CSV table of C-alpha atoms in Angstrom, one decimal:
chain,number,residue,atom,x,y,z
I,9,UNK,CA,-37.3,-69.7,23.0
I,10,UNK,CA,-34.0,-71.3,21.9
I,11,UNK,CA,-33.0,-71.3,18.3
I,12,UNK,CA,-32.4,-73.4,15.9
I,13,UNK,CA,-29.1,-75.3,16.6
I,14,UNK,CA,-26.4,-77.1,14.5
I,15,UNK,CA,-23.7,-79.4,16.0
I,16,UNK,CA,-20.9,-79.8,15.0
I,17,UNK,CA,-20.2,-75.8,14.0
I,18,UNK,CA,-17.0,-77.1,11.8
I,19,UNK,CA,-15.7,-79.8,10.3
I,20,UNK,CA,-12.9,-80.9,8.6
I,21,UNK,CA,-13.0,-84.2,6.0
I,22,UNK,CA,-11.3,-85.6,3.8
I,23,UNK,CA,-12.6,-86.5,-0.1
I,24,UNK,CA,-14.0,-90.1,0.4
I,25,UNK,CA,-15.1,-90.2,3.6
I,26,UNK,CA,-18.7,-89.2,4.9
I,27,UNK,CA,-20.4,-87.0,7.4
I,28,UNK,CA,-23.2,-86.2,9.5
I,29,UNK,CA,-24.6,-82.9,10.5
I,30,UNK,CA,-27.3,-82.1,13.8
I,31,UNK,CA,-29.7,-79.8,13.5
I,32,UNK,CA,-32.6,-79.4,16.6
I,33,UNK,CA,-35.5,-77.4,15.5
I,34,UNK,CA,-37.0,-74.4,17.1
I,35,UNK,CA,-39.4,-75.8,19.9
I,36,UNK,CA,-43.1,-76.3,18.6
I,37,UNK,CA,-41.4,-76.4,15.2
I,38,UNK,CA,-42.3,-79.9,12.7
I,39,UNK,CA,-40.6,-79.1,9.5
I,40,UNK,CA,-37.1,-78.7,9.1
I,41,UNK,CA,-35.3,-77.8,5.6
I,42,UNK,CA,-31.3,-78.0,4.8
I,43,UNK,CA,-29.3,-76.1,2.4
I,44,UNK,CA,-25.8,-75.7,1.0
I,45,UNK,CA,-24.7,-72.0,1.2
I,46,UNK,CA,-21.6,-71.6,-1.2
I,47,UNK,CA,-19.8,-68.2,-2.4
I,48,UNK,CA,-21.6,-67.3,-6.2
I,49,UNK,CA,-24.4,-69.8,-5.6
I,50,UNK,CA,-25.9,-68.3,-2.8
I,51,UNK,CA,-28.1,-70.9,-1.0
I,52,UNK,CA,-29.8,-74.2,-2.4
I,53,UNK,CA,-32.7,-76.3,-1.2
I,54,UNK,CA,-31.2,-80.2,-0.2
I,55,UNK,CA,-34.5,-81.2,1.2
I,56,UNK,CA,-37.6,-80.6,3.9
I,57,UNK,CA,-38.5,-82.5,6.7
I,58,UNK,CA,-42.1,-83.3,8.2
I,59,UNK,CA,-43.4,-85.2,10.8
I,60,UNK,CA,-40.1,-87.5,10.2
I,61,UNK,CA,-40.6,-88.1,6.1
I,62,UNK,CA,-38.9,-86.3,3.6
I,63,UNK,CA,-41.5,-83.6,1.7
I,64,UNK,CA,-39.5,-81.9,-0.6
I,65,UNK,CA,-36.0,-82.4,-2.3
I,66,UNK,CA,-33.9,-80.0,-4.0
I,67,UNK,CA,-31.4,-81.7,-7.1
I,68,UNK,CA,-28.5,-83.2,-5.4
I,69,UNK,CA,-27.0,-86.4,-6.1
I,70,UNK,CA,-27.9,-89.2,-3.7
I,71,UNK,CA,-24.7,-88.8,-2.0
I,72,UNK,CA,-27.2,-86.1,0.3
I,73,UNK,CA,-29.7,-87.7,2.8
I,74,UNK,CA,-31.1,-86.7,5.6
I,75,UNK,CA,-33.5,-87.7,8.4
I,76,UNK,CA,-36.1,-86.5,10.8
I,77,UNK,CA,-36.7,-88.1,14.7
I,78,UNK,CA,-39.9,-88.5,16.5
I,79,UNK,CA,-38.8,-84.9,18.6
I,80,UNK,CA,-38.1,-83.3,14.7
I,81,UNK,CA,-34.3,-83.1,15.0
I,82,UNK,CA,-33.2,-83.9,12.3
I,83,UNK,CA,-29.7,-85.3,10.7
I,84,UNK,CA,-28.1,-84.6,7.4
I,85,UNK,CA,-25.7,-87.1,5.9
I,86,UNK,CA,-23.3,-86.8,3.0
I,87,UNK,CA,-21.7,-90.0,2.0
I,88,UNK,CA,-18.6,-90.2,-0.6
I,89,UNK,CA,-17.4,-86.7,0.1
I,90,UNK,CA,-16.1,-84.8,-2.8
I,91,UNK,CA,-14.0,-81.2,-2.8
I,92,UNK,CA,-16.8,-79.3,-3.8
I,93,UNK,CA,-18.6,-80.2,-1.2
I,94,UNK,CA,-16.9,-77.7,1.0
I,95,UNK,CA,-19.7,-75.2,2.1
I,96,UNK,CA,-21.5,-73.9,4.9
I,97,UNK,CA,-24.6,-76.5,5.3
I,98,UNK,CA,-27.9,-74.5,7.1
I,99,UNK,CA,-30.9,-75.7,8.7
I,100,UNK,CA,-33.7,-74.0,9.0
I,101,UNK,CA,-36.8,-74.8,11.3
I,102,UNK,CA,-40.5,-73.7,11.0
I,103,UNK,CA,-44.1,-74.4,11.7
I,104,UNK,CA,-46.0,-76.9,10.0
I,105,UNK,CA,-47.5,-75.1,7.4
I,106,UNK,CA,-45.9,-74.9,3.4
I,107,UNK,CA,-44.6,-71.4,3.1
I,108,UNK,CA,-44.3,-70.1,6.7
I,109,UNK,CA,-41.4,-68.5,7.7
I,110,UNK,CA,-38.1,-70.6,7.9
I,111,UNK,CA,-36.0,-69.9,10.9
I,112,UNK,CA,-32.0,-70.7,10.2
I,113,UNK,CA,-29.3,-71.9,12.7
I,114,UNK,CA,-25.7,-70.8,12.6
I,115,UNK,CA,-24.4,-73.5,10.3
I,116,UNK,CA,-22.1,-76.2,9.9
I,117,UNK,CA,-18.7,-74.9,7.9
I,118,UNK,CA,-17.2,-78.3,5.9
I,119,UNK,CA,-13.9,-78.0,4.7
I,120,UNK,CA,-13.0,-81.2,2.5
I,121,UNK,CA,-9.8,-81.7,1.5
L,27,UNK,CA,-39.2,-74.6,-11.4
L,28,UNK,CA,-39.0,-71.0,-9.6
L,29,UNK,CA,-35.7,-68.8,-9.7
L,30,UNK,CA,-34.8,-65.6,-8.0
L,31,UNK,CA,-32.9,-62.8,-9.4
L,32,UNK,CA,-30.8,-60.3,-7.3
L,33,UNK,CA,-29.2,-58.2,-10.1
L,34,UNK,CA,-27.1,-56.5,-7.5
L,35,UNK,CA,-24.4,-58.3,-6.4
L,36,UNK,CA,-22.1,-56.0,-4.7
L,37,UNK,CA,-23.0,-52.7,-3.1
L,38,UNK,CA,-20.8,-49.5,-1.8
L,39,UNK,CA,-22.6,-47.1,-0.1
L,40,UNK,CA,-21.6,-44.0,2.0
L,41,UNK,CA,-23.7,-43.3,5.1
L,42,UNK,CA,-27.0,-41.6,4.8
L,43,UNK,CA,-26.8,-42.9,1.1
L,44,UNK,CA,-30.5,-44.2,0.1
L,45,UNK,CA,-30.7,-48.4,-0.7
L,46,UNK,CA,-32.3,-50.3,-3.1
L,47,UNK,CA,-32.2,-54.0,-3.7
L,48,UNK,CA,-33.3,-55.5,-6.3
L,49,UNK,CA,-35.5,-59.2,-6.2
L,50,UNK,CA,-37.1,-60.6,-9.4
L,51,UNK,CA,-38.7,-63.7,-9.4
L,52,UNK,CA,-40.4,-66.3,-11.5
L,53,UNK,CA,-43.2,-68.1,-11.0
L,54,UNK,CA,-46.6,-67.9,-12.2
L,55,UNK,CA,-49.0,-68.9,-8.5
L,56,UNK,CA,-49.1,-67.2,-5.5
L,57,UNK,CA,-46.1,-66.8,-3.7
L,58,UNK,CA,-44.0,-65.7,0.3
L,59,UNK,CA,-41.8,-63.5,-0.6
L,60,UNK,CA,-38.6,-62.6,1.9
L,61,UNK,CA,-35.8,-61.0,2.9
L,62,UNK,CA,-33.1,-62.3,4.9
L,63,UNK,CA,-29.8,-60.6,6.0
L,64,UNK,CA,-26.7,-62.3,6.8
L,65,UNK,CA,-24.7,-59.9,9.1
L,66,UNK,CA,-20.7,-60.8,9.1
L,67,UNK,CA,-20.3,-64.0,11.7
L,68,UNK,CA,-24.0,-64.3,12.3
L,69,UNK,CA,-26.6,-66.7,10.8
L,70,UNK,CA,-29.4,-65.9,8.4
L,71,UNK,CA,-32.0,-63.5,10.2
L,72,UNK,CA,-35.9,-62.1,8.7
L,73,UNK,CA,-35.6,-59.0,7.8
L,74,UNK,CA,-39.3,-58.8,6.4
L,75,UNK,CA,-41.7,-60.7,4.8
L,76,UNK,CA,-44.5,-60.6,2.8
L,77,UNK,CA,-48.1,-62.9,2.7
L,78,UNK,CA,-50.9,-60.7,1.6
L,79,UNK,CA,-52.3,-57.3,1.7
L,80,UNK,CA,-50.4,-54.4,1.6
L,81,UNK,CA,-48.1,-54.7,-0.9
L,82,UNK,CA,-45.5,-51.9,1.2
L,83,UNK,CA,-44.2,-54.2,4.0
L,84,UNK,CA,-42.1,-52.9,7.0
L,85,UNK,CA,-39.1,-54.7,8.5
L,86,UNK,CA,-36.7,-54.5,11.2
L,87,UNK,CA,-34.0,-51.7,11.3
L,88,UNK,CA,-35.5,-49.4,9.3
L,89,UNK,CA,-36.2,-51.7,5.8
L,90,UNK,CA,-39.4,-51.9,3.6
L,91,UNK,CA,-39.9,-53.6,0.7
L,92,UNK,CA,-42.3,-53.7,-2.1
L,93,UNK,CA,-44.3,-56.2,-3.9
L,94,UNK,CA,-44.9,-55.6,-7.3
L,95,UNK,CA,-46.9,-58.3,-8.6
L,96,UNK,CA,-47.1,-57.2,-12.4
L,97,UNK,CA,-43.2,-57.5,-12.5
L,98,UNK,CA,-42.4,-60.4,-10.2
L,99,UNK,CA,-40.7,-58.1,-8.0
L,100,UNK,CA,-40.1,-57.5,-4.3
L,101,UNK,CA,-37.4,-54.8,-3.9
L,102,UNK,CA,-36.0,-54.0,-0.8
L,103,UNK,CA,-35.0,-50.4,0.5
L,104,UNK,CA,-33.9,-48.2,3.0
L,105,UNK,CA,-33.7,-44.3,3.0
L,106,UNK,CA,-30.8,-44.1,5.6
L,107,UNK,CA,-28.2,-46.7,5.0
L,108,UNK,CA,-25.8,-46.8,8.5
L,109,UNK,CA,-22.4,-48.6,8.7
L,110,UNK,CA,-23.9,-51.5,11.0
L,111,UNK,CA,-26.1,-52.2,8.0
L,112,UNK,CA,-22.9,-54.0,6.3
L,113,UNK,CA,-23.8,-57.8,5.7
L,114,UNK,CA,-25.4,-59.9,3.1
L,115,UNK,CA,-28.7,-59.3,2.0
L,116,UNK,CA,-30.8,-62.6,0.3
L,117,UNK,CA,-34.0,-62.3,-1.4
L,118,UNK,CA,-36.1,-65.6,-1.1
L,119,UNK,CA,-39.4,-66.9,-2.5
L,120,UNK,CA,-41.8,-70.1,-1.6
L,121,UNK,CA,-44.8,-70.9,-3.5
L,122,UNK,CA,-47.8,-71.5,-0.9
L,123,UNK,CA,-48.2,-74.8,-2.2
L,124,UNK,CA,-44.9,-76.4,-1.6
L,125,UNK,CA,-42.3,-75.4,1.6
L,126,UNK,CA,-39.0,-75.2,-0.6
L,127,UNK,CA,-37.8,-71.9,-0.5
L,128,UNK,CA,-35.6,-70.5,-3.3
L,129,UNK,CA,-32.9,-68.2,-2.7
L,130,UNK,CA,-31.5,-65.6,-4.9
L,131,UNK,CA,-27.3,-65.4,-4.8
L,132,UNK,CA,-27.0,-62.8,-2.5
L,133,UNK,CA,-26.2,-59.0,-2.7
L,134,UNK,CA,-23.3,-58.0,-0.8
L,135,UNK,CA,-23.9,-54.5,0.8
L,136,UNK,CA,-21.1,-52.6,2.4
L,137,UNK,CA,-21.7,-49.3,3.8
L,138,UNK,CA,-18.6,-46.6,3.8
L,139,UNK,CA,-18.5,-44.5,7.2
């Protein structure tokens, strides 16, 4: 089986504007989950996908948002961008069942300047 | 809310040397615990999990961990640390209720030829 996959792998933006991040589940998988892996804070919870609606939500502004598609890929958008937004954004795929193992893509490295 | 503790956040070892990670968490249900590894330029990978039963789980490569419910813990060790064992090393927990994960910060483990 393929794994999970994240386009685009880098970006570069600058503070203001706003991007979106890909993410395509392991096949079979339903729930997807994004985080924000920065140096010192290790990595935090944005939200969780399932069956295209949002089930769980970490504590980021509302700048974050995301969305699931009828095939579970999902899409990650952050709108307004600020400096300290620069991290390395993961996805993570698993089955449909809370608490099963997440499988994580390579990442999406965003540099905002 | 849950939190995870890695009190260890870097590590020098010499080859042979014998590992232990710490992993404290807090939260008072029933809980997935996990260990991930983050080898340089590669994306988060299982290194061992635990559901239920046996409270001494084997991994890949070599690692076990424990679960120690009385003290929130779930340490991670090896007896034989090799050089290719350099990466990152994250502890994570989920409650079975929920499917947000929580990460601890990380424990940088570099391993001396």
């Amino acid at each position: 089986k393929a794994g999970v996959t994240q386009t685009p792998r880098y970006l570069i933006k600058t503070r203001g504007q706003q991007v979106t991040l890909s993410c395509s589940p392991i096949s079979g998988h339903r729930s997807v989950s994004w985080y924000q892996q920065t140096p010192g804070q290790g990595l935090q919870f944005l939200f969780e996908y399932f069956s295209e609606t949002q089930r769980n939500k970490g504590n980021f502004p509302g700048r974050f948002s995301g969305r699931q598609f009828s095939n579970s890929r999902s899409e990650m958008n952050v709108s307004t961008l600020e400096l300290g937004d620069s991290a390395l954004y993961l996805c993570a795929s698993s089955l449909s069942q809370p608490g099963e193992t997440q499988y994580f893509g390579p990442g999406t490295r965003l540099l905002v300047l | 809310a849950q939190s995870v503790s890695q009190h260890n956040h870097h590590v020098i070892l010499s080859e042979a040397a014998s590992l232990e990670l710490g992993c404290n968490y807090s939260y008072g249900g029933t809980v997935n615990l996990f260990w991930y590894v983050q080898y340089p330029g590669q994306h988060l990978q299982l290194l061992l999990k635990y559901f239920s039963g046996d409270p001494l789980v084997k991994g890949i490569k070599g690692f076990e961990a424990e679960f120690i419910k009385s003290k929130f813990s779930f340490n991670l060790r090896k007896p034989s640390v090799q050089w290719s064992d350099t990466a990152e090393y994250f502890c994570a927990v989920n409650a079975r209720t929920g499917n947000q994960f929580y990460f601890g910060t990380g424990t940088s483990l570099t391993v001396i030829p």
